[in-house]
XYZ file of C-alpha atoms in Angstrom:
363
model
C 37.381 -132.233 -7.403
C 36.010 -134.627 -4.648
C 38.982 -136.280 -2.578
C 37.689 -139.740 -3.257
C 38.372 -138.524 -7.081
C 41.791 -137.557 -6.179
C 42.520 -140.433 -4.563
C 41.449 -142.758 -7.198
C 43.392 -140.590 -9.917
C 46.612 -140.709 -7.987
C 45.778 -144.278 -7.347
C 45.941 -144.553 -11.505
C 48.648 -142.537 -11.862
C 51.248 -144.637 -9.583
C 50.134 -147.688 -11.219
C 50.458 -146.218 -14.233
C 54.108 -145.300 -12.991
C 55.592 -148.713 -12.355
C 56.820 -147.621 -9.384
C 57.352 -150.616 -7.010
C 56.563 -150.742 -2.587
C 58.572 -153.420 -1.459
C 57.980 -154.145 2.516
C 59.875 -156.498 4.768
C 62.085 -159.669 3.750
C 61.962 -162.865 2.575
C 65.147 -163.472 4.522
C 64.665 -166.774 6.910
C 61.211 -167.676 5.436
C 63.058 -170.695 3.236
C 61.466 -169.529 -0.139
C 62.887 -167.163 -2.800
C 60.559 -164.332 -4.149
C 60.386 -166.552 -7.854
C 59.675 -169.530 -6.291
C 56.283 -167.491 -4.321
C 55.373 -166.446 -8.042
C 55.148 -169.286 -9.409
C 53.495 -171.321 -6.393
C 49.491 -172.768 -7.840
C 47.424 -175.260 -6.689
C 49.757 -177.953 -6.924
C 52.574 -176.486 -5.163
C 54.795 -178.685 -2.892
C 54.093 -175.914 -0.581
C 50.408 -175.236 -0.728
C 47.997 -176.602 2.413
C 45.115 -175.407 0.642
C 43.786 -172.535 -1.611
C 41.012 -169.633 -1.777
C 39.571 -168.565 -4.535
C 37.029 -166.350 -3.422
C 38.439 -162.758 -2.957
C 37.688 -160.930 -6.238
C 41.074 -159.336 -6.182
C 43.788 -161.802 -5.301
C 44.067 -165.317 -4.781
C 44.842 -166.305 -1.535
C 47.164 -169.498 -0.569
C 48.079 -171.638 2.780
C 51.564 -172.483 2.720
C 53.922 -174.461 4.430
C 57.479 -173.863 4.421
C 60.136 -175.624 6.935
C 57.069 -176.043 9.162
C 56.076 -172.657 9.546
C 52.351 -171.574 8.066
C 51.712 -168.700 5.894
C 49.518 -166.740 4.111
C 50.418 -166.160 0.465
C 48.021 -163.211 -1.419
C 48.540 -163.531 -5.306
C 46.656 -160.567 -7.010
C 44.327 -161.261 -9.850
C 45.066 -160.744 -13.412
C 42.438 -158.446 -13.201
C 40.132 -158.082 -10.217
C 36.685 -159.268 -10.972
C 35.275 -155.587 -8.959
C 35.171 -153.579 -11.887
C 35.378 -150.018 -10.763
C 38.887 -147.852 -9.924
C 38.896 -149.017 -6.085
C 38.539 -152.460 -7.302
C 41.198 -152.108 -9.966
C 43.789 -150.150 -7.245
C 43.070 -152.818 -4.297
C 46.327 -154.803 -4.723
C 48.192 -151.407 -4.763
C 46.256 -149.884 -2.052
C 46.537 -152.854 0.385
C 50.754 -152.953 0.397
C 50.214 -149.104 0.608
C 48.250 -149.328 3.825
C 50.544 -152.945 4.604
C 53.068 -150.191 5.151
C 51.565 -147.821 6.870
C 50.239 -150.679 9.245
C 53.731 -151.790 9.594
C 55.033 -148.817 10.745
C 52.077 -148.794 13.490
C 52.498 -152.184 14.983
C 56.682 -151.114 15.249
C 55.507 -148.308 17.202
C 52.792 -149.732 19.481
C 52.320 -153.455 18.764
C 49.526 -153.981 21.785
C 47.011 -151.202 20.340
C 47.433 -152.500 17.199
C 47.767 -156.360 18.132
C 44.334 -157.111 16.325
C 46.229 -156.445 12.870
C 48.188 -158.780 10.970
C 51.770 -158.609 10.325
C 53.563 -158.150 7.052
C 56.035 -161.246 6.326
C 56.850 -159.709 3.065
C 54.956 -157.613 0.127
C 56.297 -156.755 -3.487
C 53.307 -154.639 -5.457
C 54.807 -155.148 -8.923
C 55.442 -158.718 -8.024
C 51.699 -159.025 -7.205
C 52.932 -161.026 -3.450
C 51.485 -160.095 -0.276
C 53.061 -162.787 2.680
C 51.957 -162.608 6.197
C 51.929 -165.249 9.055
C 48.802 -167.882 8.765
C 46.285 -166.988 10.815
C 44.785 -169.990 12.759
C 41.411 -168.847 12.963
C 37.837 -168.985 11.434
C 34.976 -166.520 10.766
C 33.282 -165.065 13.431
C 29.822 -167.228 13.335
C 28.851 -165.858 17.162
C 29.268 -162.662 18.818
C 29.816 -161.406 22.662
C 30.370 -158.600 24.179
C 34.253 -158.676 24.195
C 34.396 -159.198 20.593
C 32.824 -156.040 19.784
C 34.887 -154.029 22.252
C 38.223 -155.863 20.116
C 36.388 -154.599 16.681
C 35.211 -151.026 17.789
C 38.624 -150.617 19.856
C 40.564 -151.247 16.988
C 38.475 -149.244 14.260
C 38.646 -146.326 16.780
C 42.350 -146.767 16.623
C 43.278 -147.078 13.265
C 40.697 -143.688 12.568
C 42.843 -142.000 15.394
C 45.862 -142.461 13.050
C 44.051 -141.478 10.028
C 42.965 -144.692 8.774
C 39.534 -145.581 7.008
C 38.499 -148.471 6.758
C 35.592 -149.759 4.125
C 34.880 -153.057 4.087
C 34.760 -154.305 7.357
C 33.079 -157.481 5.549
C 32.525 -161.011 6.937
C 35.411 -162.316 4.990
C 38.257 -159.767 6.358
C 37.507 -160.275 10.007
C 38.408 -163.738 11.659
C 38.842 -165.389 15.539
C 40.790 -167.409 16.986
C 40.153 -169.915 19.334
C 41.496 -167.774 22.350
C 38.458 -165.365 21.257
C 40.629 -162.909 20.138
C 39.701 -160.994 16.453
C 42.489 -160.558 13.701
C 41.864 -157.935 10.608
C 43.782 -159.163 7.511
C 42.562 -157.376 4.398
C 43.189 -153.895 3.674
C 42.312 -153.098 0.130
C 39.865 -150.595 1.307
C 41.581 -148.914 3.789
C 42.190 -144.981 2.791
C 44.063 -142.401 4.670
C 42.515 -139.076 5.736
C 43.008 -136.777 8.218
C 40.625 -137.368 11.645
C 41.408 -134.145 13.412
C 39.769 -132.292 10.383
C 37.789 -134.909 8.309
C 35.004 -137.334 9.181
C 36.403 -140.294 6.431
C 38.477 -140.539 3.332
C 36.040 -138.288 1.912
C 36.481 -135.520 3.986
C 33.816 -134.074 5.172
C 31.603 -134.596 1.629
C 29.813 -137.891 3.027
C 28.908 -137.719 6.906
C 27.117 -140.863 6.512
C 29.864 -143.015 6.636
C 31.767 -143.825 10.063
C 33.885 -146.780 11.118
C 31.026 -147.966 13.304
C 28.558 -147.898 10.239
C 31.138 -149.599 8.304
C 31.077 -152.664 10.393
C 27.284 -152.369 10.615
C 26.471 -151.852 6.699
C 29.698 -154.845 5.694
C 29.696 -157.083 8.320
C 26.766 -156.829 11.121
C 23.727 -157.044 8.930
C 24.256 -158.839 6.478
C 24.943 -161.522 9.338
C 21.532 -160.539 10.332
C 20.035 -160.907 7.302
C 21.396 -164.357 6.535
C 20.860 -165.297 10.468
C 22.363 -168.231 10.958
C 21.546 -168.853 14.212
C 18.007 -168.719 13.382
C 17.323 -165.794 16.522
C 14.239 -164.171 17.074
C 13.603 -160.952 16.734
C 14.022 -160.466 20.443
C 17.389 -161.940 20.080
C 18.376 -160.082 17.536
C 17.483 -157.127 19.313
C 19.733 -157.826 22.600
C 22.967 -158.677 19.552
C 22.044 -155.265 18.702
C 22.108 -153.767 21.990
C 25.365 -155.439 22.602
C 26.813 -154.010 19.884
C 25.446 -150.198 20.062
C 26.755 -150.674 23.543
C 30.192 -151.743 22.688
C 29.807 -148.864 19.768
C 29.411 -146.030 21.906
C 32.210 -146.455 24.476
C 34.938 -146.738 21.656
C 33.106 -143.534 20.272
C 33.057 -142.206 23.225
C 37.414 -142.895 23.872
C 37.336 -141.521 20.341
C 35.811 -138.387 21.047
C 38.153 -137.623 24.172
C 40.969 -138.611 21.955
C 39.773 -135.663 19.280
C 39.488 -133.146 21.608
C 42.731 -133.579 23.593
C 43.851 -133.340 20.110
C 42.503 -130.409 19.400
C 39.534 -131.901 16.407
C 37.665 -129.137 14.179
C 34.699 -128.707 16.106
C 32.937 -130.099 13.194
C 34.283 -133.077 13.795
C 33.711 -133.352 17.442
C 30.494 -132.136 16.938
C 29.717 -135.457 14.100
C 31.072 -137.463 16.634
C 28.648 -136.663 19.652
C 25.509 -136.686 16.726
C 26.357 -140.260 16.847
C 27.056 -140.802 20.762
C 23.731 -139.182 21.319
C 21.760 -140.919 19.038
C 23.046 -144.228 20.060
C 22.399 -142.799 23.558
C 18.797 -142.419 23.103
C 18.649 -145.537 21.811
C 19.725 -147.612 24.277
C 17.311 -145.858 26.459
C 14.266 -147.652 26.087
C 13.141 -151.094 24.130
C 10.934 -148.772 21.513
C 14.226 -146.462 20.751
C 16.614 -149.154 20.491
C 14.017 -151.091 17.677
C 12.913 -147.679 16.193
C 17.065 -147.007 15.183
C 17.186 -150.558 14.587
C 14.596 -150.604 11.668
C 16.392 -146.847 10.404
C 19.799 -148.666 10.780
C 19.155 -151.774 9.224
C 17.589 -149.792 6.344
C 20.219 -147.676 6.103
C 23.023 -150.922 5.906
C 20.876 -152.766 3.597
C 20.328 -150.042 0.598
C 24.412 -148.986 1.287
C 25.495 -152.400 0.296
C 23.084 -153.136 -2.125
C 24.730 -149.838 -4.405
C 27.877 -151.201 -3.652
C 27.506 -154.497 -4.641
C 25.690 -152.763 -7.824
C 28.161 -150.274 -8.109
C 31.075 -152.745 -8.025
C 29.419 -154.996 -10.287
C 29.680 -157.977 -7.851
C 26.586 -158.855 -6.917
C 25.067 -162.495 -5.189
C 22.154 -164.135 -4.208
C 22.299 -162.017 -0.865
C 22.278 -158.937 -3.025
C 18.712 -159.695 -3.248
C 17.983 -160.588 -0.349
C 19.218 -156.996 0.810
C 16.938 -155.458 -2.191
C 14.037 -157.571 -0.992
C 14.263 -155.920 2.781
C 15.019 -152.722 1.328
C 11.987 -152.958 -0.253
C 10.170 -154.107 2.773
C 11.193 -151.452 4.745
C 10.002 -148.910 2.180
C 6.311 -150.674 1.748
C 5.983 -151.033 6.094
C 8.514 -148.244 7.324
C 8.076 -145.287 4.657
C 6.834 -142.528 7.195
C 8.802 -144.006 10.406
C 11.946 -143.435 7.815
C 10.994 -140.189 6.885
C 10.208 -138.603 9.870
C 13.877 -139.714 11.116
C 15.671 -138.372 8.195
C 16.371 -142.236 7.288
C 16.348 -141.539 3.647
C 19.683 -140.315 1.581
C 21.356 -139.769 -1.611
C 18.131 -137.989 -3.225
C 15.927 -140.642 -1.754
C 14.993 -138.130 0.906
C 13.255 -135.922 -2.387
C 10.919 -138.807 -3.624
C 7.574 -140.352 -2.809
C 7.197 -143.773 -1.432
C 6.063 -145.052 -5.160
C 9.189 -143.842 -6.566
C 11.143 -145.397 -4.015
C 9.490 -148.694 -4.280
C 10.174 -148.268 -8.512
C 13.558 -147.192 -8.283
C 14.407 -150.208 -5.792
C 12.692 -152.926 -7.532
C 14.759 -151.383 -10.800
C 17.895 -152.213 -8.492
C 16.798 -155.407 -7.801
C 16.091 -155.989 -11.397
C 20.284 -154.680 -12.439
C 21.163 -157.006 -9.160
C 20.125 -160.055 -11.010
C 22.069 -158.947 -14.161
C 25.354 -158.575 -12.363
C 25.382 -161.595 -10.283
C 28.818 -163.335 -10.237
């Protein structure tokens, strides 16, 4: 059995339990625990609302002039697979573990939020509001805060998924908080690549940001950049990339890593090495990584379910890349999952299928 299958059937089990994680106090906040469960719209207390997640409702408050942020889990979450269904449990799980982190050394993990207060079975998650916004520009430093901390939190044996636009925001001294952790797995770095061991070498903390966050914001370009431009984000961010890989690395051998793992590690360094070499490298792992980011979160938008108007947009450059890039893909290995096995007509069928279930499932 896979560990992602264990994982997910423990998950089940301890719900199933009614076991309860209870983490810090409401002591001093100046609301009771009934009075946060029964807090809506048009609560004395309530700034303003979010309904957007798809597994919690999320609430400003404002109690005896202090802000907070008030999580409220869903009914049911609207991702219907087991990770979506185990989110609210596998956030205060990781809440905890976070906790226990920032005790230990607040300043490497400053970039996380605190933990006000979390009751699973009472569905309440509480943490200080964060005056900030969504990251709609990026520079140099915020990539080192983003790679620093993902290196840091794999060091202690924490994966991160879904590094996604919505779980990442800035304030206005430039500095990045992370705030959602429903995603967020344990595993063991010194011996495994990710929360699925060593099963799915695809997946790193670095691709995570890409696949979630970095490309989609691409995609959608806001800032209307050329391709030039987008180019120099990218070499910004490769650059920032490879010297938290690089810490990382250091920091698994002094630790005495499989050499499996070191070794996946450096695969990456050196690649993004190369890249960064020349203009033509740099575009060439663009085109392989953008592919790769695109197809990744169009299955897991389809896989979850969940998808939007920007789920086709992603199938649409998939699709592109397939009908302009086939043999540039293939002769870098670009291709996964079984894609690798099939012909550039039954890519472009099996993609435009996708695209087809994407507009089924949109939300």
């Amino acid at each position: 059995m896979s560990m992602e299958l264990n994982r997910q059937q423990a998950q089940l089990a301890f719900v199933e339990s009614g076991e309860n994680i209870v983490i810090g106090t409401l002591d001093g906040v100046g609301v009771s625990l009934e009075a946060l469960k029964k807090i809506d719209d048009d609560s004395s207390y309530v700034v303003e609302s979010f309904s957007s997640g798809l597994t919690a409702k999320v609430y400003h408050l404002r109690i005896r002039g202090r802000d907070w942020t008030l999580k409220r889990k869903r009914p049911e979450s609207l991702v219907k697979n087991v990770d979506g269904q185990t989110s609210f449990l596998n956030e205060v799980q990781r809440r905890r573990d976070l906790t226990a982190l920032k005790q230990q050394n607040p300043e490497k993990y400053s970039h996380i939020v605190e933990t006000q207060y979390a009751s699973l079975n009472d569905g309440i998650l509480l943490s200080p509001w964060i005056e900030g916004a969504l990251i709609t520009h990026f520079d140099a430093d915020i990539f080192k805060q983003i790679f620093s901390t993902i290196s840091e939190l794999e060091l202690a044996g924490l994966f991160e998924w879904d590094f996604c636009p919505g779980n990442i925001l800035i304030d206005k001294m430039n500095q990045i908080k992370l705030f959602d952790f429903g995603y967020m797995y344990q595993f063991k770095p010194m011996t495994q690549f990710n929360s699925n061991g060593q099963d799915t070498p695809l997946f790193n903390g670095v691709e995570r940001f890409e696949t979630r966050f970095l490309f989609d914001y691409l995609l959608r370009n806001p800032l209307d950049l050329t391709l030039e431009q987008i180019l120099d984000l990218y070499r910004m961010e490769k650059s920032a990339a490879l010297a938290a890989y690089q810490f990382k690395r250091d920091k698994l051998i002094a630790g005495g890593a499989d050499s499996s793992v070191v070794e996946w590690v450096t695969n990456s360094i050196d690649q993004w090495q190369h890249a960064l070499e020349s203009p033509s490298g740099l575009e060439a792992l663009y085109r392989i990584e953008s592919f790769r980011s695109n197809s990744l979160d169009l299955m897991d938008d389809l896989h979850g379910k969940s998808c939007s108007p920007i789920t086709l947009k992603k199938a649409d450059q998939v699709l592109q890349y397939i009908e302009n890039d086939f043999d540039v893909l293939k002769q870098a290995n670009g291709f996964f999952f079984g894609d690798e096995n099939m012909s550039q007509a039954e890519l472009l069928i099996k993609y435009r299928g996708l695209k087809t279930d994407a507009k089924k499932y949109q939300l």
